[in-house]
Amino acid sequence: MAQGDLKVLGLFSSPFAIRVRMVLEQKGLTYEYLEEDLSNKSELLLKHNPIYKKVPVLIHGDRSICESLVILQYIDENWSGIGPPLLPADPYERAIARFWAAYIDEKFVESFWGILKACTEEAKAEKIADSIGALKQLEEVFKKCSAGTGKGFFGGDTIGFIDVTFGSQLAWMKALEKISGAKLLDETKIPLLMEWVKHFLAIDFMKSILPDVERVAEYGRELQATIWKADSVK
């Protein structure tokens, strides 16, 4: 595929844009990555995502696809013969993968973003507990996926739909630990997931896609200050 045929509009800290790039890299597809400034959105972003005006957006020729999980499924189906499949072939297993990906975005992400937004120690402690509870649930999911197989990923021998959905959040999880002092990635509580993290981060292209944790933490502190200031004037 020619360089100009495929573009990704993203933001360095966006786990949702990061997961799109992960799948494109795994498929070996050539694409152009365009960093957005969400405080000064480009005409390209406004043209291709006029409804939500946010990243990520995948531009394929004259087509645009929005929302990260939708984009992942489009890539997997459109380039089904290239690279390992992202979703299982079995309809039931495919439905289960979609269910847990939605759980990650709707339950887990909401909980750990709540840590950043919390204005009191009580609220922060509640969100930390919720996040750890969600991680323990994902530990059980991974345990079932890998039971007796020795496979390193939710998707088997290669990263699949659940892997990229969860793995794209790793930089933010580590950044939130630095910002809040919370211990989310704890080997004593989620030993299997911590082994999964080692396998996931050992993939070569992850080093070029996952952002620097210190940079994300700095961005997170600025975002937190903005959120707290907005809450204080309500």
CSV table of C-alpha atoms in Angstrom, one decimal:
chain,number,residue,atom,x,y,z
A,1,MET,CA,0.0,0.0,0.0
A,2,ALA,CA,1.3,3.4,-0.9
A,3,GLN,CA,2.2,5.8,1.9
A,4,GLY,CA,-0.4,8.4,0.9
A,5,ASP,CA,-3.3,5.8,0.9
A,6,LEU,CA,-3.5,5.4,4.7
A,7,LYS,CA,-3.3,8.1,7.4
A,8,VAL,CA,-3.8,8.1,11.1
A,9,LEU,CA,-4.8,11.3,12.9
A,10,GLY,CA,-3.7,10.9,16.6
A,11,LEU,CA,-2.2,12.4,19.7
A,12,PHE,CA,1.0,11.1,21.3
A,13,SER,CA,-0.8,10.4,24.6
A,14,SER,CA,-4.0,9.0,23.2
A,15,PRO,CA,-4.3,5.2,24.0
A,16,PHE,CA,-7.1,5.0,21.5
A,17,ALA,CA,-4.8,6.3,18.7
A,18,ILE,CA,-1.9,4.1,19.9
A,19,ARG,CA,-4.0,0.9,19.6
A,20,VAL,CA,-4.8,1.8,15.9
A,21,ARG,CA,-1.0,2.2,15.2
A,22,MET,CA,-0.3,-1.1,17.0
A,23,VAL,CA,-2.6,-3.0,14.7
A,24,LEU,CA,-1.3,-1.3,11.6
A,25,GLU,CA,2.3,-2.2,12.7
A,26,GLN,CA,1.3,-5.8,13.4
A,27,LYS,CA,-0.3,-6.1,9.9
A,28,GLY,CA,2.9,-4.5,8.4
A,29,LEU,CA,0.8,-1.8,6.7
A,30,THR,CA,2.5,1.5,5.6
A,31,TYR,CA,0.8,4.6,6.9
A,32,GLU,CA,1.3,8.2,7.6
A,33,TYR,CA,0.9,9.3,11.2
A,34,LEU,CA,-0.3,12.9,11.7
A,35,GLU,CA,-0.1,14.4,15.3
A,36,GLU,CA,-3.0,16.6,16.2
A,37,ASP,CA,-3.1,19.6,18.5
A,38,LEU,CA,-6.6,19.2,20.1
A,39,SER,CA,-6.5,22.8,21.3
A,40,ASN,CA,-6.2,23.9,17.7
A,41,LYS,CA,-7.8,21.1,15.6
A,42,SER,CA,-6.7,20.8,12.0
A,43,GLU,CA,-9.0,21.2,9.1
A,44,LEU,CA,-8.3,17.6,8.2
A,45,LEU,CA,-9.6,16.4,11.6
A,46,LEU,CA,-12.7,18.5,11.4
A,47,LYS,CA,-13.4,17.3,7.8
A,48,HIS,CA,-13.0,13.6,8.6
A,49,ASN,CA,-14.5,13.5,12.1
A,50,PRO,CA,-17.1,16.4,12.0
A,51,ILE,CA,-19.4,14.7,14.6
A,52,TYR,CA,-17.0,14.1,17.5
A,53,LYS,CA,-14.0,16.1,16.3
A,54,LYS,CA,-11.5,13.9,18.2
A,55,VAL,CA,-8.8,11.3,17.5
A,56,PRO,CA,-8.2,8.7,16.3
A,57,VAL,CA,-9.3,8.9,12.7
A,58,LEU,CA,-8.2,6.4,10.1
A,59,ILE,CA,-8.2,7.9,6.5
A,60,HIS,CA,-8.1,5.2,3.8
A,61,GLY,CA,-8.0,6.9,0.5
A,62,ASP,CA,-11.2,9.0,0.4
A,63,ARG,CA,-12.8,7.1,3.3
A,64,SER,CA,-12.6,8.0,7.0
A,65,ILE,CA,-13.3,5.7,9.9
A,66,CYS,CA,-13.7,7.0,13.5
A,67,GLU,CA,-13.8,5.4,17.0
A,68,SER,CA,-10.8,3.2,17.8
A,69,LEU,CA,-12.6,-0.2,18.3
A,70,VAL,CA,-14.5,0.4,15.0
A,71,ILE,CA,-11.2,1.2,13.3
A,72,LEU,CA,-9.5,-1.9,14.6
A,73,GLN,CA,-12.3,-4.1,13.2
A,74,TYR,CA,-12.1,-2.3,9.8
A,75,ILE,CA,-8.4,-2.9,9.6
A,76,ASP,CA,-8.8,-6.6,10.5
A,77,GLU,CA,-11.5,-7.2,8.0
A,78,ASN,CA,-10.2,-5.0,5.2
A,79,TRP,CA,-6.7,-6.6,5.3
A,80,SER,CA,-7.8,-10.1,6.5
A,81,GLY,CA,-5.1,-11.8,4.4
A,82,ILE,CA,-2.2,-9.8,5.8
A,83,GLY,CA,-0.6,-10.6,9.1
A,84,PRO,CA,-2.2,-12.4,12.0
A,85,PRO,CA,-6.0,-11.9,12.5
A,86,LEU,CA,-7.0,-9.5,15.3
A,87,LEU,CA,-10.3,-11.2,16.1
A,88,PRO,CA,-11.0,-14.9,16.4
A,89,ALA,CA,-12.7,-16.8,13.5
A,90,ASP,CA,-15.2,-18.4,15.8
A,91,PRO,CA,-18.3,-16.2,16.1
A,92,TYR,CA,-18.7,-16.9,19.9
A,93,GLU,CA,-15.0,-16.2,20.6
A,94,ARG,CA,-15.2,-13.1,18.5
A,95,ALA,CA,-18.2,-11.8,20.5
A,96,ILE,CA,-16.3,-12.5,23.8
A,97,ALA,CA,-13.3,-10.6,22.6
A,98,ARG,CA,-15.6,-7.6,21.7
A,99,PHE,CA,-17.3,-7.9,25.1
A,100,TRP,CA,-14.0,-7.6,27.1
A,101,ALA,CA,-12.7,-4.9,24.9
A,102,ALA,CA,-15.8,-2.9,25.7
A,103,TYR,CA,-15.4,-3.7,29.4
A,104,ILE,CA,-11.8,-2.3,29.3
A,105,ASP,CA,-13.0,1.0,27.7
A,106,GLU,CA,-16.2,1.4,29.6
A,107,LYS,CA,-15.3,0.0,33.1
A,108,PHE,CA,-11.5,0.0,33.6
A,109,VAL,CA,-10.6,3.2,31.7
A,110,GLU,CA,-13.4,5.1,33.4
A,111,SER,CA,-12.1,3.9,36.8
A,112,PHE,CA,-8.5,4.8,36.3
A,113,TRP,CA,-9.3,8.1,34.7
A,114,GLY,CA,-11.3,8.8,37.8
A,115,ILE,CA,-8.0,8.6,39.8
A,116,LEU,CA,-6.7,11.6,37.8
A,117,LYS,CA,-9.9,13.6,38.2
A,118,ALA,CA,-10.5,12.9,41.9
A,119,CYS,CA,-10.3,16.1,43.9
A,120,THR,CA,-10.3,14.4,47.4
A,121,GLU,CA,-8.4,11.5,48.9
A,122,GLU,CA,-11.6,9.7,49.5
A,123,ALA,CA,-12.7,9.9,45.9
A,124,LYS,CA,-9.2,8.9,44.7
A,125,ALA,CA,-9.1,5.9,47.0
A,126,GLU,CA,-12.5,4.8,45.6
A,127,LYS,CA,-11.3,5.0,42.0
A,128,ILE,CA,-8.1,3.2,42.9
A,129,ALA,CA,-10.1,0.4,44.4
A,130,ASP,CA,-12.4,0.2,41.4
A,131,SER,CA,-9.3,0.1,39.0
A,132,ILE,CA,-7.7,-2.7,40.9
A,133,GLY,CA,-11.0,-4.6,41.0
A,134,ALA,CA,-11.2,-4.3,37.2
A,135,LEU,CA,-7.6,-5.4,36.8
A,136,LYS,CA,-8.3,-8.5,38.9
A,137,GLN,CA,-11.3,-9.2,36.7
A,138,LEU,CA,-9.0,-9.0,33.6
A,139,GLU,CA,-6.5,-11.3,35.4
A,140,GLU,CA,-9.3,-13.9,35.5
A,141,VAL,CA,-10.1,-13.4,31.9
A,142,PHE,CA,-6.5,-13.9,30.9
A,143,LYS,CA,-6.3,-17.0,33.1
A,144,LYS,CA,-9.1,-18.5,31.2
A,145,CYS,CA,-7.7,-17.5,27.8
A,146,SER,CA,-4.3,-19.0,28.6
A,147,ALA,CA,-5.4,-22.0,30.7
A,148,GLY,CA,-3.1,-25.0,30.0
A,149,THR,CA,-1.9,-23.5,26.7
A,150,GLY,CA,1.2,-21.6,27.7
A,151,LYS,CA,0.2,-18.8,25.3
A,152,GLY,CA,1.4,-15.3,26.1
A,153,PHE,CA,-1.5,-13.2,25.0
A,154,PHE,CA,-5.3,-12.9,25.3
A,155,GLY,CA,-5.3,-13.6,21.5
A,156,GLY,CA,-3.1,-16.7,21.7
A,157,ASP,CA,0.4,-16.7,20.2
A,158,THR,CA,0.0,-13.1,18.8
A,159,ILE,CA,-1.7,-10.0,20.1
A,160,GLY,CA,-5.4,-9.8,19.5
A,161,PHE,CA,-8.4,-7.5,20.1
A,162,ILE,CA,-8.3,-7.6,23.9
A,163,ASP,CA,-4.5,-7.3,23.9
A,164,VAL,CA,-4.3,-4.1,22.0
A,165,THR,CA,-7.3,-2.6,23.7
A,166,PHE,CA,-5.7,-3.2,27.1
A,167,GLY,CA,-2.1,-2.7,26.1
A,168,SER,CA,-2.7,0.7,24.6
A,169,GLN,CA,-3.4,1.9,28.2
A,170,LEU,CA,-0.1,0.8,29.7
A,171,ALA,CA,1.7,4.2,29.4
A,172,TRP,CA,-1.2,5.9,31.2
A,173,MET,CA,-1.3,3.3,33.9
A,174,LYS,CA,2.3,3.8,34.7
A,175,ALA,CA,1.9,7.6,34.4
A,176,LEU,CA,-1.0,7.5,36.8
A,177,GLU,CA,1.1,5.6,39.3
A,178,LYS,CA,3.6,8.5,39.2
A,179,ILE,CA,1.0,11.2,39.5
A,180,SER,CA,-1.2,9.6,42.2
A,181,GLY,CA,1.1,7.3,44.1
A,182,ALA,CA,-1.3,4.4,43.4
A,183,LYS,CA,0.1,1.0,42.7
A,184,LEU,CA,-1.9,-0.4,39.8
A,185,LEU,CA,0.5,-2.8,38.1
A,186,ASP,CA,1.2,-5.0,41.2
A,187,GLU,CA,2.7,-8.4,40.8
A,188,THR,CA,1.3,-9.6,44.1
A,189,LYS,CA,-2.3,-8.8,43.0
A,190,ILE,CA,-2.2,-9.5,39.2
A,191,PRO,CA,0.8,-11.9,38.6
A,192,LEU,CA,-0.5,-13.3,35.4
A,193,LEU,CA,-1.2,-9.9,33.9
A,194,MET,CA,2.2,-8.7,34.9
A,195,GLU,CA,3.7,-11.6,32.9
A,196,TRP,CA,1.4,-10.6,30.0
A,197,VAL,CA,2.8,-7.0,30.3
A,198,LYS,CA,6.4,-8.4,29.9
A,199,HIS,CA,5.4,-10.3,26.8
A,200,PHE,CA,3.5,-7.4,25.4
A,201,LEU,CA,6.3,-4.9,25.9
A,202,ALA,CA,8.9,-7.3,24.4
A,203,ILE,CA,7.3,-6.9,20.9
A,204,ASP,CA,9.7,-4.8,18.9
A,205,PHE,CA,7.4,-2.2,17.4
A,206,MET,CA,5.9,-1.4,20.8
A,207,LYS,CA,9.0,0.6,21.7
A,208,SER,CA,8.4,3.0,18.8
A,209,ILE,CA,4.7,3.4,19.5
A,210,LEU,CA,4.2,3.6,23.2
A,211,PRO,CA,4.9,7.1,24.5
A,212,ASP,CA,7.5,8.0,27.1
A,213,VAL,CA,5.9,7.6,30.5
A,214,GLU,CA,7.4,10.7,32.0
A,215,ARG,CA,6.0,12.8,29.1
A,216,VAL,CA,2.6,11.3,29.6
A,217,ALA,CA,2.8,12.0,33.3
A,218,GLU,CA,3.7,15.6,32.6
A,219,TYR,CA,0.7,15.9,30.3
A,220,GLY,CA,-1.5,14.2,32.9
A,221,ARG,CA,-0.5,16.6,35.6
A,222,GLU,CA,-1.4,19.5,33.3
A,223,LEU,CA,-4.7,17.9,32.4
A,224,GLN,CA,-5.4,17.3,36.1
A,225,ALA,CA,-4.7,20.9,37.0
A,226,THR,CA,-7.2,22.0,34.3
A,227,ILE,CA,-9.9,19.6,35.5
A,228,TRP,CA,-9.5,20.6,39.1
A,229,LYS,CA,-9.6,24.3,38.2
A,230,ALA,CA,-12.8,23.8,36.2
A,231,ASP,CA,-14.3,21.9,39.1
A,232,SER,CA,-13.4,24.6,41.6
A,233,VAL,CA,-15.4,27.3,39.7
A,234,LYS,CA,-18.6,25.3,39.3
